[in-house]
Amino acid sequence: MPRPTFVFTQTITEKNAGTVCDYLATQTGLSKTRTKKALGSGAVWISTHQKKPRRMRRATRRLRPGEKISLYYDENILSETPEPATLVRDDHHYSVWFKPPGLMAQGGRYGDHCSLSYAIRHSFPLRKVYIVHRLDREASGLMLVAHSRRVASQFSALFRQREIEKTYQIWVRGNLPAKSPRGCIDLKLDGREALTIYETSHFEAAYNQTLVTVKIVTGRRHQIRRHFEGVGFPVMGDPVYGEGNKNKIGLRLIACELAFTCPIRKVAQHIELPQEQMMKWVTIGMENKTEV
């Protein structure tokens, strides 16, 4: 009986090793059904001395001598079914999506079926997918995706030059308006300059939580989460940073607006989260109470 989590790696030496699916099923003891699921979920990789590892999804693809095949198997990951992404705008050269919490931007070694890039490839099977900026897996909100290498390079340049403005909303623990209704947080992160600008919307006294609109000038890792923890108002539901801010519904951080000049048409773009999702976000609800 195969383990629920394991890594299998083997270099092919025989001339007639057979198909990827048959070989893995024989070597690992997995059923062909589970092997095909691992293939479809992006958990199988093939590499050679000349080429870097790449995902292999074709169950019937025949293995060749000298190839190295790797399977990163985790039943928990393969059984995950995150909430689907939603298309917000399609410009052909690029598209903007709503990424729900729990969905990665890109996959990892153990699979990519729980990623935005995987979802987009299924929606647009004839397009390339280039993720050009980050959003934490626990967070939700708007993500911009390019569909050609050229456009991806153009958007990457805009991000580097800070010409794409991203707006976030967060719920934090505590009465932030009483201390400072608006301001800047400039605490260094990992020894580097970091600047976060914020303005409070309102304070929910019943829950001891404040709704805050945030813009970041720099893009350090977990910048918003670390900055607000650093000033004593941690983001609600953060699994890593802060104390007394845990809840049952996860990280209360959402990317709600994108503003930029389209690099293809040279026209200003302002994209907002759909109203239905925004209203759902703003409604705090009893389920967002702090866990005791």
PDB file of C-alpha atoms in Angstrom:
ATOM      1  CA  MET A   1       0.000   0.000   0.000  1.00  0.00           C
ATOM      2  CA  PRO A   2       1.629   3.310  -1.054  1.00  0.00           C
ATOM      3  CA  ARG A   3       2.205   6.020   1.522  1.00  0.00           C
ATOM      4  CA  PRO A   4      -0.099   9.059   1.474  1.00  0.00           C
ATOM      5  CA  THR A   5       2.951  11.295   0.889  1.00  0.00           C
ATOM      6  CA  PHE A   6       6.160  10.312  -0.873  1.00  0.00           C
ATOM      7  CA  VAL A   7       8.631  11.310  -3.577  1.00  0.00           C
ATOM      8  CA  PHE A   8       9.611   8.877  -6.317  1.00  0.00           C
ATOM      9  CA  THR A   9      12.551   9.641  -8.630  1.00  0.00           C
ATOM     10  CA  GLN A  10      14.075   7.319 -11.212  1.00  0.00           C
ATOM     11  CA  THR A  11      16.345   7.661 -14.246  1.00  0.00           C
ATOM     12  CA  ILE A  12      15.148   5.543 -17.156  1.00  0.00           C
ATOM     13  CA  THR A  13      17.742   3.034 -18.389  1.00  0.00           C
ATOM     14  CA  GLU A  14      15.718   0.515 -20.401  1.00  0.00           C
ATOM     15  CA  LYS A  15      14.665   1.135 -23.995  1.00  0.00           C
ATOM     16  CA  ASN A  16      11.099  -0.052 -23.512  1.00  0.00           C
ATOM     17  CA  ALA A  17      10.077   1.445 -20.182  1.00  0.00           C
ATOM     18  CA  GLY A  18       6.546   1.949 -21.443  1.00  0.00           C
ATOM     19  CA  THR A  19       4.206   4.853 -20.884  1.00  0.00           C
ATOM     20  CA  VAL A  20       4.492   7.358 -18.070  1.00  0.00           C
ATOM     21  CA  CYS A  21       1.300   6.100 -16.424  1.00  0.00           C
ATOM     22  CA  ASP A  22       2.168   2.396 -16.660  1.00  0.00           C
ATOM     23  CA  TYR A  23       5.724   2.948 -15.433  1.00  0.00           C
ATOM     24  CA  LEU A  24       4.709   4.987 -12.395  1.00  0.00           C
ATOM     25  CA  ALA A  25       1.902   2.591 -11.461  1.00  0.00           C
ATOM     26  CA  THR A  26       4.290  -0.372 -11.628  1.00  0.00           C
ATOM     27  CA  GLN A  27       7.145   1.304  -9.759  1.00  0.00           C
ATOM     28  CA  THR A  28       5.134   3.003  -6.995  1.00  0.00           C
ATOM     29  CA  GLY A  29       2.239   0.624  -6.426  1.00  0.00           C
ATOM     30  CA  LEU A  30      -0.299   3.351  -7.120  1.00  0.00           C
ATOM     31  CA  SER A  31      -3.422   2.451  -9.043  1.00  0.00           C
ATOM     32  CA  LYS A  32      -3.635   3.803 -12.584  1.00  0.00           C
ATOM     33  CA  THR A  33      -6.536   5.980 -11.481  1.00  0.00           C
ATOM     34  CA  ARG A  34      -4.394   7.672  -8.822  1.00  0.00           C
ATOM     35  CA  THR A  35      -1.454   7.895 -11.184  1.00  0.00           C
ATOM     36  CA  LYS A  36      -3.563   9.632 -13.832  1.00  0.00           C
ATOM     37  CA  LYS A  37      -4.894  12.034 -11.214  1.00  0.00           C
ATOM     38  CA  ALA A  38      -1.330  12.908 -10.172  1.00  0.00           C
ATOM     39  CA  LEU A  39      -0.418  13.472 -13.822  1.00  0.00           C
ATOM     40  CA  GLY A  40      -3.418  15.684 -14.464  1.00  0.00           C
ATOM     41  CA  SER A  41      -2.732  17.671 -11.308  1.00  0.00           C
ATOM     42  CA  GLY A  42       0.851  18.470 -12.311  1.00  0.00           C
ATOM     43  CA  ALA A  43       2.666  16.302  -9.766  1.00  0.00           C
ATOM     44  CA  VAL A  44       4.829  14.454 -12.336  1.00  0.00           C
ATOM     45  CA  TRP A  45       8.039  15.929 -13.769  1.00  0.00           C
ATOM     46  CA  ILE A  46      10.459  14.828 -16.490  1.00  0.00           C
ATOM     47  CA  SER A  47      13.989  16.137 -17.058  1.00  0.00           C
ATOM     48  CA  THR A  48      17.196  15.293 -18.920  1.00  0.00           C
ATOM     49  CA  HIS A  49      20.796  16.430 -18.627  1.00  0.00           C
ATOM     50  CA  GLN A  50      20.105  19.068 -21.274  1.00  0.00           C
ATOM     51  CA  LYS A  51      16.646  20.248 -20.171  1.00  0.00           C
ATOM     52  CA  LYS A  52      15.242  21.480 -16.880  1.00  0.00           C
ATOM     53  CA  PRO A  53      12.374  19.575 -15.220  1.00  0.00           C
ATOM     54  CA  ARG A  54       8.976  20.195 -16.776  1.00  0.00           C
ATOM     55  CA  ARG A  55       5.527  18.980 -15.836  1.00  0.00           C
ATOM     56  CA  MET A  56       4.283  15.927 -17.654  1.00  0.00           C
ATOM     57  CA  ARG A  57       0.513  15.418 -17.939  1.00  0.00           C
ATOM     58  CA  ARG A  58       0.271  12.930 -20.815  1.00  0.00           C
ATOM     59  CA  ALA A  59      -0.402   9.487 -19.369  1.00  0.00           C
ATOM     60  CA  THR A  60       0.333   7.758 -22.711  1.00  0.00           C
ATOM     61  CA  ARG A  61       3.638   9.512 -23.401  1.00  0.00           C
ATOM     62  CA  ARG A  62       6.400   6.892 -23.751  1.00  0.00           C
ATOM     63  CA  LEU A  63       9.518   7.218 -21.621  1.00  0.00           C
ATOM     64  CA  ARG A  64      12.988   7.398 -23.195  1.00  0.00           C
ATOM     65  CA  PRO A  65      16.364   6.188 -21.891  1.00  0.00           C
ATOM     66  CA  GLY A  66      18.222   8.916 -20.014  1.00  0.00           C
ATOM     67  CA  GLU A  67      15.109  10.733 -18.881  1.00  0.00           C
ATOM     68  CA  LYS A  68      14.582  11.335 -15.191  1.00  0.00           C
ATOM     69  CA  ILE A  69      11.008  10.996 -13.993  1.00  0.00           C
ATOM     70  CA  SER A  70       9.849  12.344 -10.628  1.00  0.00           C
ATOM     71  CA  LEU A  71       6.523  12.021  -8.834  1.00  0.00           C
ATOM     72  CA  TYR A  72       5.730  14.273  -5.858  1.00  0.00           C
ATOM     73  CA  TYR A  73       2.734  12.549  -4.342  1.00  0.00           C
ATOM     74  CA  ASP A  74       0.615  13.989  -1.563  1.00  0.00           C
ATOM     75  CA  GLU A  75      -2.947  12.721  -1.190  1.00  0.00           C
ATOM     76  CA  ASN A  76      -3.986  15.761   0.853  1.00  0.00           C
ATOM     77  CA  ILE A  77      -2.868  18.179  -1.861  1.00  0.00           C
ATOM     78  CA  LEU A  78      -4.371  16.090  -4.663  1.00  0.00           C
ATOM     79  CA  SER A  79      -7.730  15.991  -2.873  1.00  0.00           C
ATOM     80  CA  GLU A  80      -7.944  19.780  -2.450  1.00  0.00           C
ATOM     81  CA  THR A  81     -10.700  21.539  -4.395  1.00  0.00           C
ATOM     82  CA  PRO A  82     -10.320  25.303  -3.926  1.00  0.00           C
ATOM     83  CA  GLU A  83     -12.979  27.839  -4.871  1.00  0.00           C
ATOM     84  CA  PRO A  84     -12.671  28.632  -8.605  1.00  0.00           C
ATOM     85  CA  ALA A  85     -11.175  31.870  -9.940  1.00  0.00           C
ATOM     86  CA  THR A  86     -13.464  34.366 -11.676  1.00  0.00           C
ATOM     87  CA  LEU A  87     -12.686  36.319 -14.836  1.00  0.00           C
ATOM     88  CA  VAL A  88     -13.109  40.062 -14.231  1.00  0.00           C
ATOM     89  CA  ARG A  89     -11.786  41.468 -17.522  1.00  0.00           C
ATOM     90  CA  ASP A  90     -10.405  39.971 -20.730  1.00  0.00           C
ATOM     91  CA  ASP A  91      -8.268  42.153 -22.990  1.00  0.00           C
ATOM     92  CA  HIS A  92      -6.880  39.237 -25.035  1.00  0.00           C
ATOM     93  CA  HIS A  93      -3.284  40.392 -24.467  1.00  0.00           C
ATOM     94  CA  TYR A  94      -3.888  40.166 -20.731  1.00  0.00           C
ATOM     95  CA  SER A  95      -6.724  39.316 -18.366  1.00  0.00           C
ATOM     96  CA  VAL A  96      -7.678  40.211 -14.807  1.00  0.00           C
ATOM     97  CA  TRP A  97      -9.015  37.575 -12.414  1.00  0.00           C
ATOM     98  CA  PHE A  98     -10.475  37.380  -8.952  1.00  0.00           C
ATOM     99  CA  LYS A  99      -8.354  34.917  -6.995  1.00  0.00           C
ATOM    100  CA  PRO A 100     -10.211  33.442  -4.016  1.00  0.00           C
ATOM    101  CA  PRO A 101      -8.385  32.577  -0.788  1.00  0.00           C
ATOM    102  CA  GLY A 102      -6.683  29.182  -0.853  1.00  0.00           C
ATOM    103  CA  LEU A 103      -5.780  29.386  -4.531  1.00  0.00           C
ATOM    104  CA  MET A 104      -2.061  29.715  -5.286  1.00  0.00           C
ATOM    105  CA  ALA A 105      -0.836  31.988  -8.052  1.00  0.00           C
ATOM    106  CA  GLN A 106       1.336  29.184  -9.435  1.00  0.00           C
ATOM    107  CA  GLY A 107       1.735  25.575  -8.471  1.00  0.00           C
ATOM    108  CA  GLY A 108       4.557  23.773  -6.712  1.00  0.00           C
ATOM    109  CA  ARG A 109       6.327  20.459  -7.128  1.00  0.00           C
ATOM    110  CA  TYR A 110       3.368  18.548  -5.685  1.00  0.00           C
ATOM    111  CA  GLY A 111       0.954  19.910  -8.265  1.00  0.00           C
ATOM    112  CA  ASP A 112      -0.602  23.002  -9.770  1.00  0.00           C
ATOM    113  CA  HIS A 113      -4.303  22.124  -9.912  1.00  0.00           C
ATOM    114  CA  CYS A 114      -4.885  24.474  -6.950  1.00  0.00           C
ATOM    115  CA  SER A 115      -3.370  27.438  -8.783  1.00  0.00           C
ATOM    116  CA  LEU A 116      -4.631  30.413 -10.737  1.00  0.00           C
ATOM    117  CA  SER A 117      -2.365  29.596 -13.692  1.00  0.00           C
ATOM    118  CA  TYR A 118      -3.939  26.124 -13.978  1.00  0.00           C
ATOM    119  CA  ALA A 119      -7.473  27.569 -13.870  1.00  0.00           C
ATOM    120  CA  ILE A 120      -6.669  30.108 -16.579  1.00  0.00           C
ATOM    121  CA  ARG A 121      -5.165  27.485 -18.883  1.00  0.00           C
ATOM    122  CA  HIS A 122      -8.431  25.579 -18.690  1.00  0.00           C
ATOM    123  CA  SER A 123     -10.434  28.720 -19.484  1.00  0.00           C
ATOM    124  CA  PHE A 124      -8.083  29.821 -22.279  1.00  0.00           C
ATOM    125  CA  PRO A 125      -6.436  26.606 -23.558  1.00  0.00           C
ATOM    126  CA  LEU A 126      -4.893  28.327 -26.598  1.00  0.00           C
ATOM    127  CA  ARG A 127      -3.205  31.118 -24.625  1.00  0.00           C
ATOM    128  CA  LYS A 128       0.067  31.273 -22.749  1.00  0.00           C
ATOM    129  CA  VAL A 129      -0.173  32.252 -19.082  1.00  0.00           C
ATOM    130  CA  TYR A 130       2.381  34.528 -17.413  1.00  0.00           C
ATOM    131  CA  ILE A 131       1.861  35.483 -13.767  1.00  0.00           C
ATOM    132  CA  VAL A 132       3.407  38.953 -13.406  1.00  0.00           C
ATOM    133  CA  HIS A 133       2.823  39.766  -9.722  1.00  0.00           C
ATOM    134  CA  ARG A 134       2.157  38.054  -6.403  1.00  0.00           C
ATOM    135  CA  LEU A 135      -0.739  37.660  -4.014  1.00  0.00           C
ATOM    136  CA  ASP A 136      -0.472  35.493  -0.918  1.00  0.00           C
ATOM    137  CA  ARG A 137      -2.285  32.170  -1.112  1.00  0.00           C
ATOM    138  CA  GLU A 138      -4.307  33.055   1.996  1.00  0.00           C
ATOM    139  CA  ALA A 139      -5.356  36.405   0.493  1.00  0.00           C
ATOM    140  CA  SER A 140      -7.968  37.086  -2.171  1.00  0.00           C
ATOM    141  CA  GLY A 141      -8.454  39.688  -4.862  1.00  0.00           C
ATOM    142  CA  LEU A 142      -7.502  40.937  -8.295  1.00  0.00           C
ATOM    143  CA  MET A 143      -4.586  39.471 -10.214  1.00  0.00           C
ATOM    144  CA  LEU A 144      -3.335  40.570 -13.621  1.00  0.00           C
ATOM    145  CA  VAL A 145      -2.095  37.867 -16.021  1.00  0.00           C
ATOM    146  CA  ALA A 146      -0.279  38.376 -19.334  1.00  0.00           C
ATOM    147  CA  HIS A 147      -0.803  36.094 -22.339  1.00  0.00           C
ATOM    148  CA  SER A 148       2.456  36.603 -24.205  1.00  0.00           C
ATOM    149  CA  ARG A 149       6.092  36.916 -23.210  1.00  0.00           C
ATOM    150  CA  ARG A 150       6.250  40.434 -24.657  1.00  0.00           C
ATOM    151  CA  VAL A 151       3.249  41.709 -22.702  1.00  0.00           C
ATOM    152  CA  ALA A 152       4.494  39.967 -19.552  1.00  0.00           C
ATOM    153  CA  SER A 153       7.794  41.830 -19.909  1.00  0.00           C
ATOM    154  CA  GLN A 154       5.939  45.132 -20.342  1.00  0.00           C
ATOM    155  CA  PHE A 155       3.823  44.620 -17.247  1.00  0.00           C
ATOM    156  CA  SER A 156       6.820  43.442 -15.223  1.00  0.00           C
ATOM    157  CA  ALA A 157       8.566  46.697 -16.135  1.00  0.00           C
ATOM    158  CA  LEU A 158       5.516  48.684 -14.996  1.00  0.00           C
ATOM    159  CA  PHE A 159       5.549  46.878 -11.645  1.00  0.00           C
ATOM    160  CA  ARG A 160       9.296  47.482 -11.206  1.00  0.00           C
ATOM    161  CA  GLN A 161       8.837  51.172 -12.002  1.00  0.00           C
ATOM    162  CA  ARG A 162       5.877  51.343  -9.573  1.00  0.00           C
ATOM    163  CA  GLU A 163       3.542  52.484 -12.337  1.00  0.00           C
ATOM    164  CA  ILE A 164       0.820  50.006 -11.395  1.00  0.00           C
ATOM    165  CA  GLU A 165      -1.165  51.095  -8.361  1.00  0.00           C
ATOM    166  CA  LYS A 166      -2.654  48.314  -6.249  1.00  0.00           C
ATOM    167  CA  THR A 167      -5.247  49.023  -3.572  1.00  0.00           C
ATOM    168  CA  TYR A 168      -6.084  46.603  -0.770  1.00  0.00           C
ATOM    169  CA  GLN A 169      -8.603  46.417   2.024  1.00  0.00           C
ATOM    170  CA  ILE A 170      -7.931  44.700   5.310  1.00  0.00           C
ATOM    171  CA  TRP A 171      -9.676  44.111   8.612  1.00  0.00           C
ATOM    172  CA  VAL A 172      -7.313  44.633  11.543  1.00  0.00           C
ATOM    173  CA  ARG A 173      -7.719  43.909  15.250  1.00  0.00           C
ATOM    174  CA  GLY A 174      -8.212  47.018  17.378  1.00  0.00           C
ATOM    175  CA  ASN A 175      -9.403  50.604  17.125  1.00  0.00           C
ATOM    176  CA  LEU A 176      -6.922  52.016  14.625  1.00  0.00           C
ATOM    177  CA  PRO A 177      -8.855  55.295  13.992  1.00  0.00           C
ATOM    178  CA  ALA A 178      -8.464  56.222  17.658  1.00  0.00           C
ATOM    179  CA  LYS A 179      -4.692  56.044  17.292  1.00  0.00           C
ATOM    180  CA  SER A 180      -4.209  57.273  13.741  1.00  0.00           C
ATOM    181  CA  PRO A 181      -7.048  57.340  11.168  1.00  0.00           C
ATOM    182  CA  ARG A 182      -4.568  57.660   8.300  1.00  0.00           C
ATOM    183  CA  GLY A 183      -0.824  57.553   7.854  1.00  0.00           C
ATOM    184  CA  CYS A 184       2.290  55.746   6.653  1.00  0.00           C
ATOM    185  CA  ILE A 185       4.139  52.752   8.055  1.00  0.00           C
ATOM    186  CA  ASP A 186       7.826  52.762   7.161  1.00  0.00           C
ATOM    187  CA  LEU A 187       9.241  49.936   9.267  1.00  0.00           C
ATOM    188  CA  LYS A 188      12.134  48.213   7.485  1.00  0.00           C
ATOM    189  CA  LEU A 189      11.534  44.613   6.418  1.00  0.00           C
ATOM    190  CA  ASP A 190      14.442  42.206   6.069  1.00  0.00           C
ATOM    191  CA  GLY A 191      16.797  45.192   6.265  1.00  0.00           C
ATOM    192  CA  ARG A 192      15.173  46.930   3.298  1.00  0.00           C
ATOM    193  CA  GLU A 193      13.069  50.078   3.028  1.00  0.00           C
ATOM    194  CA  ALA A 194       9.318  49.431   3.041  1.00  0.00           C
ATOM    195  CA  LEU A 195       6.453  51.913   2.869  1.00  0.00           C
ATOM    196  CA  THR A 196       2.738  51.272   3.408  1.00  0.00           C
ATOM    197  CA  ILE A 197       0.095  54.026   3.156  1.00  0.00           C
ATOM    198  CA  TYR A 198      -3.299  53.528   4.785  1.00  0.00           C
ATOM    199  CA  GLU A 199      -6.613  55.191   5.612  1.00  0.00           C
ATOM    200  CA  THR A 200      -9.199  53.749   7.962  1.00  0.00           C
ATOM    201  CA  SER A 201     -12.811  53.376   6.780  1.00  0.00           C
ATOM    202  CA  HIS A 202     -14.630  52.580  10.014  1.00  0.00           C
ATOM    203  CA  PHE A 203     -14.300  50.807  13.346  1.00  0.00           C
ATOM    204  CA  GLU A 204     -16.649  47.960  14.323  1.00  0.00           C
ATOM    205  CA  ALA A 205     -16.782  48.290  18.115  1.00  0.00           C
ATOM    206  CA  ALA A 206     -18.780  45.055  18.541  1.00  0.00           C
ATOM    207  CA  TYR A 207     -15.888  43.079  17.076  1.00  0.00           C
ATOM    208  CA  ASN A 208     -12.979  45.393  17.978  1.00  0.00           C
ATOM    209  CA  GLN A 209     -11.961  45.508  14.309  1.00  0.00           C
ATOM    210  CA  THR A 210     -11.165  48.281  11.820  1.00  0.00           C
ATOM    211  CA  LEU A 211     -11.654  48.257   8.051  1.00  0.00           C
ATOM    212  CA  VAL A 212      -8.603  49.822   6.390  1.00  0.00           C
ATOM    213  CA  THR A 213      -7.787  50.815   2.794  1.00  0.00           C
ATOM    214  CA  VAL A 214      -4.117  50.231   1.988  1.00  0.00           C
ATOM    215  CA  LYS A 215      -1.640  51.078  -0.771  1.00  0.00           C
ATOM    216  CA  ILE A 216       1.934  49.829  -0.789  1.00  0.00           C
ATOM    217  CA  VAL A 217       4.783  51.818  -2.316  1.00  0.00           C
ATOM    218  CA  THR A 218       7.258  48.939  -2.028  1.00  0.00           C
ATOM    219  CA  GLY A 219       6.570  45.252  -2.500  1.00  0.00           C
ATOM    220  CA  ARG A 220       8.279  43.323   0.277  1.00  0.00           C
ATOM    221  CA  ARG A 221       7.260  39.807   1.249  1.00  0.00           C
ATOM    222  CA  HIS A 222       4.059  39.873   3.363  1.00  0.00           C
ATOM    223  CA  GLN A 223       4.546  43.633   3.652  1.00  0.00           C
ATOM    224  CA  ILE A 224       0.998  44.579   4.672  1.00  0.00           C
ATOM    225  CA  ARG A 225       0.698  41.741   7.172  1.00  0.00           C
ATOM    226  CA  ARG A 226       4.076  42.400   8.763  1.00  0.00           C
ATOM    227  CA  HIS A 227       3.672  46.166   8.847  1.00  0.00           C
ATOM    228  CA  PHE A 228       0.311  46.129  10.614  1.00  0.00           C
ATOM    229  CA  GLU A 229       1.503  43.508  13.075  1.00  0.00           C
ATOM    230  CA  GLY A 230       4.516  45.756  13.701  1.00  0.00           C
ATOM    231  CA  VAL A 231       2.343  48.708  14.755  1.00  0.00           C
ATOM    232  CA  GLY A 232       0.096  46.578  16.955  1.00  0.00           C
ATOM    233  CA  PHE A 233      -2.916  46.152  14.642  1.00  0.00           C
ATOM    234  CA  PRO A 234      -2.503  42.711  13.044  1.00  0.00           C
ATOM    235  CA  VAL A 235      -4.619  41.638  10.069  1.00  0.00           C
ATOM    236  CA  MET A 236      -7.528  39.458  11.131  1.00  0.00           C
ATOM    237  CA  GLY A 237      -7.228  35.782  10.395  1.00  0.00           C
ATOM    238  CA  ASP A 238      -3.492  35.916   9.678  1.00  0.00           C
ATOM    239  CA  PRO A 239      -2.143  32.395  10.297  1.00  0.00           C
ATOM    240  CA  VAL A 240       1.438  33.604  10.775  1.00  0.00           C
ATOM    241  CA  TYR A 241       1.569  37.155  12.135  1.00  0.00           C
ATOM    242  CA  GLY A 242      -0.137  38.647  15.183  1.00  0.00           C
ATOM    243  CA  GLU A 243      -1.778  37.494  18.385  1.00  0.00           C
ATOM    244  CA  GLY A 244      -5.452  37.607  19.282  1.00  0.00           C
ATOM    245  CA  ASN A 245      -6.373  38.039  15.604  1.00  0.00           C
ATOM    246  CA  LYS A 246      -7.237  34.478  14.609  1.00  0.00           C
ATOM    247  CA  ASN A 247     -10.684  33.619  13.265  1.00  0.00           C
ATOM    248  CA  LYS A 248     -12.545  30.823  11.518  1.00  0.00           C
ATOM    249  CA  ILE A 249     -12.733  32.281   8.003  1.00  0.00           C
ATOM    250  CA  GLY A 250      -9.116  33.052   7.189  1.00  0.00           C
ATOM    251  CA  LEU A 251      -6.996  36.045   6.243  1.00  0.00           C
ATOM    252  CA  ARG A 252      -8.988  39.277   5.904  1.00  0.00           C
ATOM    253  CA  LEU A 253      -6.901  40.851   3.150  1.00  0.00           C
ATOM    254  CA  ILE A 254      -8.166  41.536  -0.352  1.00  0.00           C
ATOM    255  CA  ALA A 255      -6.685  43.243  -3.435  1.00  0.00           C
ATOM    256  CA  CYS A 256      -9.629  45.336  -4.591  1.00  0.00           C
ATOM    257  CA  GLU A 257      -8.323  47.770  -7.262  1.00  0.00           C
ATOM    258  CA  LEU A 258      -5.723  47.968 -10.033  1.00  0.00           C
ATOM    259  CA  ALA A 259      -4.814  51.164 -11.886  1.00  0.00           C
ATOM    260  CA  PHE A 260      -2.300  51.406 -14.745  1.00  0.00           C
ATOM    261  CA  THR A 261      -1.759  52.605 -18.292  1.00  0.00           C
ATOM    262  CA  CYS A 262      -2.242  49.723 -20.710  1.00  0.00           C
ATOM    263  CA  PRO A 263       1.168  49.078 -22.328  1.00  0.00           C
ATOM    264  CA  ILE A 264      -0.471  47.956 -25.581  1.00  0.00           C
ATOM    265  CA  ARG A 265      -3.133  50.634 -26.151  1.00  0.00           C
ATOM    266  CA  LYS A 266      -1.601  53.381 -23.960  1.00  0.00           C
ATOM    267  CA  VAL A 267      -4.994  53.988 -22.309  1.00  0.00           C
ATOM    268  CA  ALA A 268      -5.517  54.446 -18.555  1.00  0.00           C
ATOM    269  CA  GLN A 269      -7.200  51.460 -16.907  1.00  0.00           C
ATOM    270  CA  HIS A 270      -8.948  51.310 -13.539  1.00  0.00           C
ATOM    271  CA  ILE A 271     -10.223  47.887 -12.553  1.00  0.00           C
ATOM    272  CA  GLU A 272     -12.250  47.310  -9.405  1.00  0.00           C
ATOM    273  CA  LEU A 273     -13.456  44.208  -7.664  1.00  0.00           C
ATOM    274  CA  PRO A 274     -17.034  43.402  -8.764  1.00  0.00           C
ATOM    275  CA  GLN A 275     -19.605  45.039  -6.461  1.00  0.00           C
ATOM    276  CA  GLU A 276     -21.096  41.738  -5.314  1.00  0.00           C
ATOM    277  CA  GLN A 277     -17.740  40.461  -4.088  1.00  0.00           C
ATOM    278  CA  MET A 278     -16.890  43.833  -2.550  1.00  0.00           C
ATOM    279  CA  MET A 279     -20.128  43.923  -0.537  1.00  0.00           C
ATOM    280  CA  LYS A 280     -19.535  40.372   0.646  1.00  0.00           C
ATOM    281  CA  TRP A 281     -16.079  41.426   1.772  1.00  0.00           C
ATOM    282  CA  VAL A 282     -17.153  44.571   3.648  1.00  0.00           C
ATOM    283  CA  THR A 283     -19.917  42.750   5.555  1.00  0.00           C
ATOM    284  CA  ILE A 284     -18.098  41.617   8.645  1.00  0.00           C
ATOM    285  CA  GLY A 285     -20.654  39.085   9.972  1.00  0.00           C
ATOM    286  CA  MET A 286     -20.714  37.110  13.201  1.00  0.00           C
ATOM    287  CA  GLU A 287     -18.420  34.456  11.703  1.00  0.00           C
ATOM    288  CA  ASN A 288     -15.537  36.964  11.715  1.00  0.00           C
ATOM    289  CA  LYS A 289     -15.374  37.181  15.503  1.00  0.00           C
ATOM    290  CA  THR A 290     -11.991  36.537  17.035  1.00  0.00           C
ATOM    291  CA  GLU A 291     -11.532  32.967  18.240  1.00  0.00           C
ATOM    292  CA  VAL A 292     -11.115  32.613  21.961  1.00  0.00           C
TER     293      VAL A 292
END
